[in-house]
Amino acid sequence: MRGASTLSYFASAIAVLSGASAQSYNSIPDIEVYGQHFFYTNNGSQFYMRGVAYQQNYSPNGTATNTEYTDPLADGDSCRRDIPYLKQIYTNVIRVYAIDPSANHDDCMEQLASADIYVIADLGEPGTSIQSNDPEWDVTLYQRYTSVIDTLSKYRNVIGFFAGNENVSAGNQTAAAAFVKAAVRDCKGYISSQNYRNTLGVGYATADVPTRDELAHYFACEPGNTGNQTAIDFWGYNVYSWCGDSNYAASSYGERVDFFSDYPVPVFFAEYGCIEGIDDGPTHRPFTEVQVLYGNMTEVFSGGIVYEYFMGENNYGLVSIDGSSVSPYPDFTSLASQLSSIDPTTTQSSTYTPSNSHPACPSTGSSWEAVATPLPPSVNPQLCVCMAASLECNIKSTDDESYAEVFDYICGDNEDYCDGIAHNATTGTYGALSGCDPKDQLAWVANQFYLGNGRNSQACDFNGMATTQSAQTSSGCSSLLDAVGSDGTGTVASPTGRGTAVATGSGAASSSTGAASVLLTPAFFEYGNLVFGIYVSIAVISMVGMFML
């Protein structure tokens, strides 16, 4: 039942959909967020997403053991092969989950712009993203995220970025939302500080989880009314509740419309296309939800992104690829047929006045752990470099697998030594250095321990992991270090320079082969001190004989 489609079909699809001459990524009109909708900036007409997830052989929730991926925007030949088929299913936006910031994307982005196709890109990559069960927002992540922004900001057909994807998938992971929201804040601030175009948005994509309502309110709330600096610009929803020939009620689509009717930013399906219970198998999805998504839901929802273009092990693909040959599956044809008949009601920005306000932040309790404010401090790579140079005792070992034992011992000896690296999302307790990478965080607490033990040389050893050094304060560091304070709990200004301009001990990772995840500081810093005594007792026993004071 699979067959290759012709270029004449592509040409007719272009004519029907765009009605305009080919454009470049420099001339294509921006898509902007205004209230609850997206609009074209050139004529003010409303933009509905007719999207497809476009990334081959990639798991959105990849781990440190599965970090390799192919950058879909760096292969001009593949884009040239696939764009005619993307247009047959009326695509005007693709979602990509990971790109290589060091690669050149001009060819593919130019082709996409010429076909009136926009891009939403996730900022992380497997192994370099905010982890659900051990969340951090640190230098490595900041440099990865800002490098993606740097790379894609010049393309006017980039709508924006996802700072997180399904980071909260269980009830005991809600503390991770604080770190993703801090990433949203810092990425929005970075876009502004670099004078990138103000139409670039930053959002979050959620799974359909029990805490979805709290998540939606948390990411859109703006405590203190500080000018929409921490609230998302759009909300992506990965929804798979409409399977086969379902309906508006059975799929709970109606409940979602009701919930988001007063949401202050655009909402869209960041993934959809259930393959469960499909007659004749997963490649025969009827996509009957399309008529509803682009019908009576359009007052609230801005369309959606089908998961996914490429066929992989999960059986969600619309096409199979064999070299330069593309073979659509039956559900590719179903999707094209459904989209060909939609006629959503559109609004002009000139006649639209946003009226929805930011919701109240969810209260902490049994089902929600993350406090609304404060968030984790802004990551400042320069601060971490300055701090490490200013210490009298520093960590020389790069064996991060051995760090945890030293963390446990030092913080067990005196909890105050670790105030500067605390990151507790349930109480909003954060040290000024909690955004540094683990090696620099360990150096800080090792130095605190060294100073607290009268600068005894044996207090800066830890089986050869640490060493004394001559403390230095480089130009531009004094104000940052003064702001940190001697206990590491001060407030440091947000960075204003390029995110990748400062090299740190851990470095940034941006290759298409992914980055190995780093060992993070002990979990009790994140979730509180309920298990502190256990860590202390284990640490004291394990560290006996490591050194003598």
Coordinates of C-alpha atoms in Angstrom, one line a residue:
M1 CA 0.0 0.0 0.0
R2 CA 3.0 2.3 0.2
G3 CA 4.0 4.3 -2.9
A4 CA 6.2 7.3 -3.7
S5 CA 4.4 10.5 -4.5
T6 CA 5.2 12.8 -7.3
L7 CA 6.7 16.3 -7.5
S8 CA 3.7 17.6 -9.3
Y9 CA 1.7 16.9 -6.1
F10 CA 4.3 18.9 -4.2
A11 CA 3.9 21.8 -6.6
S12 CA 0.2 21.9 -6.3
A13 CA 0.4 21.7 -2.5
I14 CA 2.8 24.7 -2.5
A15 CA 0.4 26.7 -4.6
V16 CA -2.6 25.8 -2.4
L17 CA -0.9 26.4 0.9
S18 CA 1.3 29.4 0.4
G19 CA 0.0 31.4 -2.5
A20 CA 3.3 33.3 -2.4
S21 CA 6.7 33.2 -4.0
A22 CA 9.6 31.4 -2.5
Q23 CA 11.2 33.0 0.5
S24 CA 14.5 32.8 2.3
Y25 CA 15.1 32.5 6.0
N26 CA 16.0 36.2 6.0
S27 CA 12.8 37.3 4.4
I28 CA 10.1 34.9 5.6
P29 CA 7.8 36.7 8.0
D30 CA 8.3 36.1 11.7
I31 CA 5.7 34.3 13.8
E32 CA 4.9 36.2 16.9
V33 CA 3.0 35.4 20.1
Y34 CA 0.3 37.8 21.0
G35 CA -2.0 36.8 23.8
Q36 CA -3.3 33.3 23.3
H37 CA -2.5 33.0 19.6
F38 CA 0.3 33.0 17.0
F39 CA 0.3 35.6 14.2
Y40 CA 2.3 36.3 11.1
T41 CA 4.1 39.6 11.6
N42 CA 3.8 40.8 8.0
N43 CA 0.0 40.8 7.8
G44 CA -1.3 40.0 11.2
S45 CA -3.2 36.8 10.2
Q46 CA -3.4 34.0 12.6
F47 CA -1.0 31.1 12.4
Y48 CA -2.1 27.5 13.1
M49 CA 0.5 24.8 13.3
R50 CA 0.2 22.0 10.9
G51 CA 3.3 20.2 12.1
V52 CA 5.3 17.1 12.0
A53 CA 8.1 15.9 14.4
Y54 CA 11.1 15.6 12.2
Q55 CA 14.1 13.7 13.7
Q56 CA 15.3 10.3 12.7
N57 CA 16.5 7.6 15.1
Y58 CA 16.0 9.7 18.2
S59 CA 14.5 9.1 21.6
P60 CA 13.2 12.4 23.1
N61 CA 14.0 11.0 26.5
G62 CA 17.5 9.7 25.8
T63 CA 19.9 9.0 28.6
A64 CA 23.6 9.0 29.1
T65 CA 23.8 5.6 27.5
N66 CA 21.9 6.6 24.4
T67 CA 23.3 10.0 23.4
E68 CA 23.9 9.7 19.7
Y69 CA 21.6 11.5 17.3
T70 CA 21.5 12.9 13.8
D71 CA 21.0 16.6 13.4
P72 CA 18.0 16.8 11.0
L73 CA 18.8 20.5 10.1
A74 CA 22.4 19.9 9.1
D75 CA 21.7 17.5 6.2
G76 CA 20.6 19.5 3.2
D77 CA 20.2 16.5 1.0
S78 CA 17.8 14.8 3.4
C79 CA 15.8 18.1 3.6
R80 CA 15.7 18.2 -0.2
R81 CA 14.4 14.7 -0.2
D82 CA 11.8 15.1 2.5
I83 CA 10.3 18.6 2.0
P84 CA 8.2 17.6 -1.0
Y85 CA 6.6 14.9 1.2
L86 CA 6.2 17.3 4.1
K87 CA 4.3 19.7 1.9
Q88 CA 2.0 16.9 0.8
I89 CA 0.8 16.7 4.4
Y90 CA 0.4 20.5 4.4
T91 CA 3.3 21.0 6.9
N92 CA 4.1 24.5 8.0
V93 CA 6.2 23.7 11.0
I94 CA 8.5 20.9 12.1
R95 CA 9.7 20.1 15.6
V96 CA 13.3 19.0 16.0
Y97 CA 14.5 17.5 19.3
A98 CA 18.2 18.1 19.2
I99 CA 20.6 19.9 16.9
D100 CA 24.4 20.2 16.7
P101 CA 25.2 23.9 17.3
S102 CA 28.6 23.5 15.6
A103 CA 27.1 22.4 12.3
N104 CA 26.0 24.5 9.4
H105 CA 22.2 24.7 9.0
D106 CA 21.9 27.2 6.2
D107 CA 21.0 24.8 3.4
C108 CA 18.2 23.1 5.1
M109 CA 16.8 26.2 6.8
E110 CA 16.8 28.0 3.4
Q111 CA 14.9 25.1 1.8
L112 CA 12.4 25.1 4.7
A113 CA 11.9 28.8 4.4
S114 CA 11.3 28.6 0.7
A115 CA 8.6 26.0 1.4
D116 CA 7.0 28.2 4.1
I117 CA 8.0 25.8 6.8
Y118 CA 8.9 27.0 10.3
V119 CA 10.8 25.3 13.1
I120 CA 10.4 24.7 16.8
A121 CA 13.6 23.3 18.4
D122 CA 14.2 21.6 21.7
L123 CA 17.2 23.1 23.5
G124 CA 18.6 20.0 25.1
E125 CA 20.2 16.8 23.8
P126 CA 20.4 13.3 25.2
G127 CA 22.6 13.4 28.3
T128 CA 22.6 17.2 28.4
S129 CA 19.1 18.2 29.6
I130 CA 17.4 18.7 32.9
Q131 CA 16.9 15.3 34.5
S132 CA 13.6 14.4 36.0
N133 CA 14.9 12.6 39.1
D134 CA 18.1 14.6 39.7
P135 CA 17.4 18.1 38.3
E136 CA 20.1 20.8 37.9
W137 CA 20.3 24.0 36.0
D138 CA 24.0 24.5 35.6
V139 CA 26.8 25.8 33.4
T140 CA 26.9 22.8 31.1
L141 CA 23.2 23.0 30.5
Y142 CA 23.2 26.8 30.1
Q143 CA 26.0 26.7 27.6
R144 CA 24.3 23.9 25.6
Y145 CA 20.9 25.8 25.6
T146 CA 22.4 29.2 24.7
S147 CA 24.6 27.6 22.0
V148 CA 21.4 26.3 20.3
I149 CA 19.8 29.8 20.6
D150 CA 23.0 31.4 19.1
T151 CA 22.9 29.0 16.2
L152 CA 19.3 29.2 15.3
S153 CA 18.5 32.8 16.2
K154 CA 19.4 34.2 12.7
Y155 CA 16.7 32.1 10.9
R156 CA 13.5 34.0 10.8
N157 CA 11.6 30.7 10.3
V158 CA 12.5 29.6 13.8
I159 CA 9.4 30.3 16.0
G160 CA 11.2 29.4 19.3
F161 CA 12.4 26.7 21.6
F162 CA 11.4 24.2 24.2
A163 CA 13.4 24.5 27.4
G164 CA 12.1 21.1 28.5
N165 CA 10.2 18.1 27.3
E166 CA 8.3 15.8 29.7
N167 CA 10.7 16.6 32.5
V168 CA 7.9 15.9 35.0
S169 CA 6.4 12.5 34.2
A170 CA 5.6 11.3 37.7
G171 CA 4.2 12.8 40.9
N172 CA 7.5 12.7 42.7
Q173 CA 9.3 14.7 39.9
T174 CA 7.5 18.0 40.3
A175 CA 10.6 19.6 41.9
A176 CA 12.2 19.4 38.5
A177 CA 9.8 22.0 37.2
A178 CA 11.6 24.7 39.1
F179 CA 14.9 24.0 37.2
V180 CA 13.1 24.0 33.9
K181 CA 11.4 27.3 34.7
A182 CA 14.8 28.8 35.7
A183 CA 16.0 27.6 32.2
V184 CA 13.0 29.4 30.6
R185 CA 13.9 32.6 32.5
D186 CA 17.5 32.5 31.6
C187 CA 17.0 31.6 28.0
K188 CA 14.4 34.5 27.6
G189 CA 16.9 36.8 29.3
Y190 CA 19.7 35.6 27.1
I191 CA 17.7 36.2 23.9
S192 CA 17.1 39.8 25.2
S193 CA 20.7 40.4 26.3
Q194 CA 22.0 39.3 22.9
N195 CA 19.5 41.6 21.1
Y196 CA 18.1 38.6 19.2
R197 CA 14.7 39.2 17.7
N198 CA 11.9 39.5 20.2
T199 CA 9.6 37.1 18.4
L200 CA 11.7 34.1 19.5
G201 CA 9.7 32.3 22.2
V202 CA 10.6 29.8 24.9
G203 CA 8.1 27.2 26.1
Y204 CA 7.7 23.8 27.7
A205 CA 6.3 20.5 26.3
T206 CA 4.5 18.3 28.8
A207 CA 3.3 14.7 28.8
D208 CA -0.3 14.0 29.6
V209 CA 0.4 13.4 33.3
P210 CA -1.7 13.6 36.5
T211 CA 0.0 16.9 37.5
R212 CA -0.7 18.5 34.1
D213 CA -2.9 21.2 35.5
E214 CA -0.4 22.3 38.1
L215 CA 2.3 22.2 35.5
A216 CA 0.4 24.4 33.2
H217 CA -0.3 27.0 36.0
Y218 CA 3.3 26.8 37.3
F219 CA 4.9 27.6 34.0
A220 CA 2.5 30.4 33.1
C221 CA 2.3 32.0 36.6
E222 CA 4.4 35.2 37.2
P223 CA 4.9 35.7 40.9
G224 CA 5.7 39.3 41.8
N225 CA 4.5 40.6 38.4
T226 CA 8.1 41.1 37.2
G227 CA 7.4 41.6 33.6
N228 CA 6.7 38.1 32.3
Q229 CA 10.4 37.1 32.7
T230 CA 9.8 33.6 34.1
A231 CA 6.5 32.7 32.4
I232 CA 6.6 30.6 29.3
D233 CA 5.8 32.1 25.9
F234 CA 3.8 29.0 24.7
W235 CA 2.7 25.6 26.0
G236 CA 3.2 22.4 24.1
Y237 CA 1.0 19.4 25.0
N238 CA 2.1 15.8 24.0
V239 CA -1.4 14.2 23.8
Y240 CA -2.2 10.6 22.7
S241 CA -5.7 10.3 24.1
W242 CA -7.5 10.2 20.7
C243 CA -7.0 6.7 19.3
G244 CA -8.5 5.5 16.1
D245 CA -12.1 6.8 15.6
S246 CA -12.5 8.4 19.0
N247 CA -14.5 11.5 19.7
Y248 CA -14.3 14.9 21.5
A249 CA -15.6 13.6 24.8
A250 CA -14.0 10.1 25.0
S251 CA -10.6 11.6 24.1
S252 CA -11.0 14.3 26.8
Y253 CA -10.2 17.0 24.2
G254 CA -13.2 18.9 25.5
E255 CA -11.8 18.9 29.0
R256 CA -8.5 20.3 27.7
V257 CA -10.3 23.1 25.8
D258 CA -12.2 24.0 28.9
F259 CA -9.1 24.1 31.0
F260 CA -7.0 26.2 28.6
S261 CA -9.8 28.6 27.6
D262 CA -8.4 31.3 29.9
Y263 CA -4.7 30.5 29.5
P264 CA -2.6 33.5 28.7
V265 CA -0.3 32.1 26.0
P266 CA -0.7 29.9 22.9
V267 CA -1.4 26.2 23.5
F268 CA -0.9 23.5 20.8
F269 CA -0.3 19.8 20.6
A270 CA 3.5 19.4 20.6
E271 CA 2.9 15.7 19.7
Y272 CA -0.2 13.8 18.7
G273 CA -1.1 10.7 16.8
C274 CA -2.0 7.6 18.9
I275 CA -1.1 4.2 17.4
E276 CA -2.9 2.1 20.0
G277 CA -6.0 0.1 19.0
I278 CA -5.8 1.0 15.3
D279 CA -7.4 -1.4 12.9
D280 CA -4.8 -2.9 10.6
G281 CA -2.0 -1.7 12.8
P282 CA -0.2 1.5 13.7
T283 CA 0.6 2.6 10.1
H284 CA -3.2 3.0 9.5
R285 CA -4.0 5.9 11.8
P286 CA -7.1 7.6 10.5
F287 CA -6.3 11.0 12.0
T288 CA -9.9 11.8 12.6
E289 CA -8.9 14.1 15.4
V290 CA -7.7 16.6 12.8
Q291 CA -11.2 17.8 12.1
V292 CA -11.7 18.6 15.8
L293 CA -8.3 20.1 16.4
Y294 CA -8.7 22.5 13.5
G295 CA -12.5 22.8 14.0
N296 CA -14.2 23.6 17.3
M297 CA -10.9 23.7 19.3
T298 CA -9.3 26.6 17.4
E299 CA -10.5 29.3 19.7
V300 CA -8.1 27.9 22.3
F301 CA -5.6 25.6 20.5
S302 CA -3.2 26.7 17.8
G303 CA -3.1 23.3 15.9
G304 CA -0.6 20.6 16.5
I305 CA 2.5 18.5 15.5
V306 CA 2.0 14.9 14.4
Y307 CA 4.5 12.4 15.9
E308 CA 6.3 11.6 13.6
Y309 CA 7.8 11.7 10.1
F310 CA 10.4 9.0 10.2
M311 CA 9.6 5.4 11.0
G312 CA 11.5 4.0 13.9
E313 CA 11.3 1.2 16.5
N314 CA 8.3 2.8 18.1
N315 CA 6.2 2.5 14.9
Y316 CA 5.0 6.1 14.9
G317 CA 6.5 7.0 11.5
L318 CA 4.5 8.3 8.5
V319 CA 7.1 7.2 6.0
S320 CA 9.9 4.7 5.5
I321 CA 13.3 5.9 4.2
D322 CA 15.7 3.9 2.0
G323 CA 18.5 6.1 1.0
S324 CA 17.0 8.7 -1.3
S325 CA 13.7 6.9 -1.6
V326 CA 10.6 7.8 0.5
S327 CA 7.7 5.5 0.9
P328 CA 4.6 6.8 2.6
Y329 CA 2.5 4.6 4.8
P330 CA -1.3 4.6 4.6
D331 CA -1.6 7.0 7.6
F332 CA 0.4 9.5 5.6
T333 CA -2.4 9.5 3.0
S334 CA -5.0 9.7 5.8
L335 CA -3.3 12.7 7.3
A336 CA -3.0 14.5 4.0
S337 CA -6.7 13.8 3.3
Q338 CA -7.8 15.1 6.7
L339 CA -5.7 18.2 6.5
S340 CA -6.8 19.0 3.0
S341 CA -10.4 19.6 4.2
I342 CA -9.8 21.8 7.2
D343 CA -10.9 25.4 7.2
P344 CA -10.1 26.9 10.6
T345 CA -11.6 30.2 11.6
T346 CA -8.8 32.8 11.7
T347 CA -8.4 36.1 13.6
Q348 CA -6.5 39.2 12.7
S349 CA -4.2 40.6 15.3
S350 CA -5.5 44.0 14.7
T351 CA -9.0 43.0 15.8
Y352 CA -7.8 40.8 18.7
T353 CA -7.4 42.1 22.3
P354 CA -5.8 39.6 24.7
S355 CA -7.8 39.4 27.9
N356 CA -6.4 36.3 29.8
S357 CA -4.2 37.0 32.7
H358 CA -1.4 34.8 34.3
P359 CA -2.8 32.2 36.6
A360 CA -2.0 31.8 40.3
C361 CA 1.0 29.6 41.0
P362 CA 0.1 26.2 42.5
S363 CA 0.5 25.8 46.2
T364 CA 3.0 23.2 47.5
G365 CA 1.5 20.0 49.0
S366 CA 1.4 16.3 48.5
S367 CA 0.9 16.6 44.7
W368 CA 3.2 19.6 44.0
E369 CA 6.7 20.1 45.4
A370 CA 8.2 23.1 43.6
V371 CA 7.7 26.5 45.3
A372 CA 6.8 29.4 43.0
T373 CA 9.6 31.7 44.2
P374 CA 12.5 31.9 44.4
L375 CA 13.6 29.9 41.4
P376 CA 17.2 28.5 41.1
P377 CA 19.6 31.4 40.6
S378 CA 20.6 32.5 37.1
V379 CA 23.6 30.5 35.8
N380 CA 26.6 32.7 35.4
P381 CA 29.6 30.9 33.8
Q382 CA 32.0 33.7 34.6
L383 CA 31.1 33.5 38.3
C384 CA 32.1 29.8 38.4
V385 CA 35.5 30.5 36.7
C386 CA 36.2 33.3 39.0
M387 CA 35.2 31.3 42.1
A388 CA 37.4 28.3 41.2
A389 CA 40.4 30.6 40.6
S390 CA 39.9 32.4 43.9
L391 CA 40.0 29.3 46.1
E392 CA 43.0 28.2 48.2
C393 CA 41.9 24.5 47.9
N394 CA 40.7 23.2 44.5
I395 CA 39.7 19.9 43.0
K396 CA 42.1 18.6 40.5
S397 CA 40.5 15.2 39.8
T398 CA 38.2 14.9 36.8
D399 CA 36.8 11.5 38.0
D400 CA 33.3 12.8 38.7
E401 CA 32.2 9.3 39.8
S402 CA 34.2 9.8 43.0
Y403 CA 32.9 13.2 43.9
A404 CA 29.8 12.1 45.8
E405 CA 31.7 10.5 48.6
V406 CA 33.7 13.7 49.2
F407 CA 30.5 15.8 49.0
D408 CA 28.9 13.5 51.6
Y409 CA 31.8 13.7 54.0
I410 CA 32.4 17.4 53.9
C411 CA 28.7 18.3 54.2
G412 CA 28.3 15.8 57.0
D413 CA 31.2 17.4 58.9
N414 CA 29.5 20.8 58.7
E415 CA 26.3 21.4 56.8
D416 CA 27.2 25.1 56.6
Y417 CA 30.1 24.3 54.3
C418 CA 27.5 23.4 51.6
D419 CA 25.1 26.3 51.8
G420 CA 26.7 27.8 48.7
I421 CA 25.7 24.9 46.5
A422 CA 22.2 24.1 48.0
H423 CA 19.4 23.6 45.6
N424 CA 16.2 22.7 47.3
A425 CA 13.2 23.4 45.1
T426 CA 10.7 22.5 47.8
T427 CA 11.9 25.3 50.1
G428 CA 13.3 27.6 47.6
T429 CA 16.7 27.4 49.2
Y430 CA 19.5 28.0 46.7
G431 CA 23.2 28.8 47.0
A432 CA 24.8 31.3 44.7
L433 CA 27.0 28.6 43.3
S434 CA 24.4 25.9 42.8
G435 CA 24.5 26.7 39.0
C436 CA 28.2 25.7 38.7
D437 CA 29.2 22.3 37.5
P438 CA 29.9 19.5 40.0
K439 CA 33.7 19.9 39.9
D440 CA 33.5 23.6 40.7
Q441 CA 30.8 23.0 43.4
L442 CA 33.0 20.4 45.0
A443 CA 35.9 22.8 44.9
W444 CA 33.9 25.3 46.8
V445 CA 32.9 23.0 49.6
A446 CA 36.4 21.5 49.7
N447 CA 37.8 25.0 50.2
Q448 CA 35.2 25.8 52.9
F449 CA 36.4 22.6 54.7
Y450 CA 40.0 23.6 54.3
L451 CA 39.5 27.0 55.7
G452 CA 37.3 25.6 58.5
N453 CA 40.1 23.3 59.5
G454 CA 42.7 26.0 59.9
R455 CA 44.3 25.6 56.4
N456 CA 45.8 22.3 57.5
S457 CA 47.3 20.8 54.3
Q458 CA 45.9 17.4 55.0
A459 CA 42.4 19.0 54.9
C460 CA 42.9 19.6 51.2
D461 CA 43.8 16.2 49.9
F462 CA 41.0 13.7 49.8
N463 CA 43.1 10.9 48.5
G464 CA 44.8 13.1 46.0
M465 CA 41.6 14.5 44.6
A466 CA 42.3 18.1 45.8
T467 CA 45.3 20.4 46.0
T468 CA 46.2 23.7 47.4
Q469 CA 46.7 26.6 45.0
S470 CA 47.5 30.3 45.1
A471 CA 44.2 32.1 45.1
Q472 CA 43.7 34.6 42.3
T473 CA 41.1 37.3 41.5
S474 CA 41.1 38.1 37.9
S475 CA 39.8 41.3 36.3
G476 CA 36.1 41.5 36.5
C477 CA 35.8 38.9 39.2
S478 CA 35.8 41.1 42.4
S479 CA 32.2 42.2 42.1
L480 CA 30.9 38.7 41.4
L481 CA 32.9 37.2 44.3
D482 CA 31.7 40.0 46.7
A483 CA 28.1 39.3 45.7
V484 CA 28.6 35.6 46.5
G485 CA 29.8 36.3 50.0
S486 CA 32.0 34.2 52.2
D487 CA 29.2 31.6 52.8
G488 CA 28.1 31.4 49.2
T489 CA 24.6 32.5 49.7
G490 CA 24.6 35.9 48.1
T491 CA 22.8 37.1 44.9
V492 CA 24.8 37.4 41.7
A493 CA 23.8 39.3 38.6
S494 CA 22.7 37.5 35.5
P495 CA 25.3 37.2 32.7
T496 CA 25.1 39.4 29.7
G497 CA 27.8 37.9 27.5
R498 CA 27.6 35.1 25.0
G499 CA 26.7 31.8 26.7
T500 CA 29.6 29.9 25.2
A501 CA 32.2 32.6 25.6
V502 CA 33.5 31.3 28.9
A503 CA 35.1 27.9 29.2
T504 CA 34.7 26.1 32.5
G505 CA 36.2 23.0 34.0
S506 CA 33.4 20.8 32.9
G507 CA 33.0 22.5 29.5
A508 CA 30.1 22.7 27.1
A509 CA 28.8 19.8 25.0
S510 CA 27.3 20.5 21.6
S511 CA 28.3 17.7 19.3
S512 CA 25.8 15.5 17.4
T513 CA 27.1 12.5 19.3
G514 CA 25.6 13.9 22.5
A515 CA 27.2 14.5 25.8
A516 CA 27.8 12.3 28.7
S517 CA 25.7 13.3 31.7
V518 CA 27.6 14.6 34.6
L519 CA 27.5 13.3 38.2
L520 CA 25.3 15.7 40.2
T521 CA 25.6 16.8 43.8
P522 CA 23.9 14.6 46.4
A523 CA 20.2 14.4 46.2
F524 CA 19.7 15.7 49.8
F525 CA 20.7 19.2 48.6
E526 CA 17.9 19.2 46.1
Y527 CA 15.0 17.7 48.1
G528 CA 15.9 18.7 51.6
N529 CA 17.7 17.3 54.6
L530 CA 15.3 14.4 55.6
V531 CA 18.0 11.9 54.7
F532 CA 20.9 14.0 55.7
G533 CA 21.7 11.8 58.8
I534 CA 21.9 8.7 56.7
Y535 CA 24.3 10.3 54.3
V536 CA 26.4 11.6 57.1
S537 CA 26.7 8.2 58.9
I538 CA 27.6 6.5 55.6
A539 CA 30.1 9.2 54.7
V540 CA 31.9 9.2 58.1
I541 CA 32.4 5.4 57.9
S542 CA 33.5 5.4 54.3
M543 CA 35.9 8.3 54.8
V544 CA 37.7 7.0 57.8
G545 CA 41.4 6.8 57.0
M546 CA 41.1 9.1 53.9
F547 CA 43.1 11.7 55.8
M548 CA 44.1 12.5 59.3
L549 CA 43.8 16.0 60.7

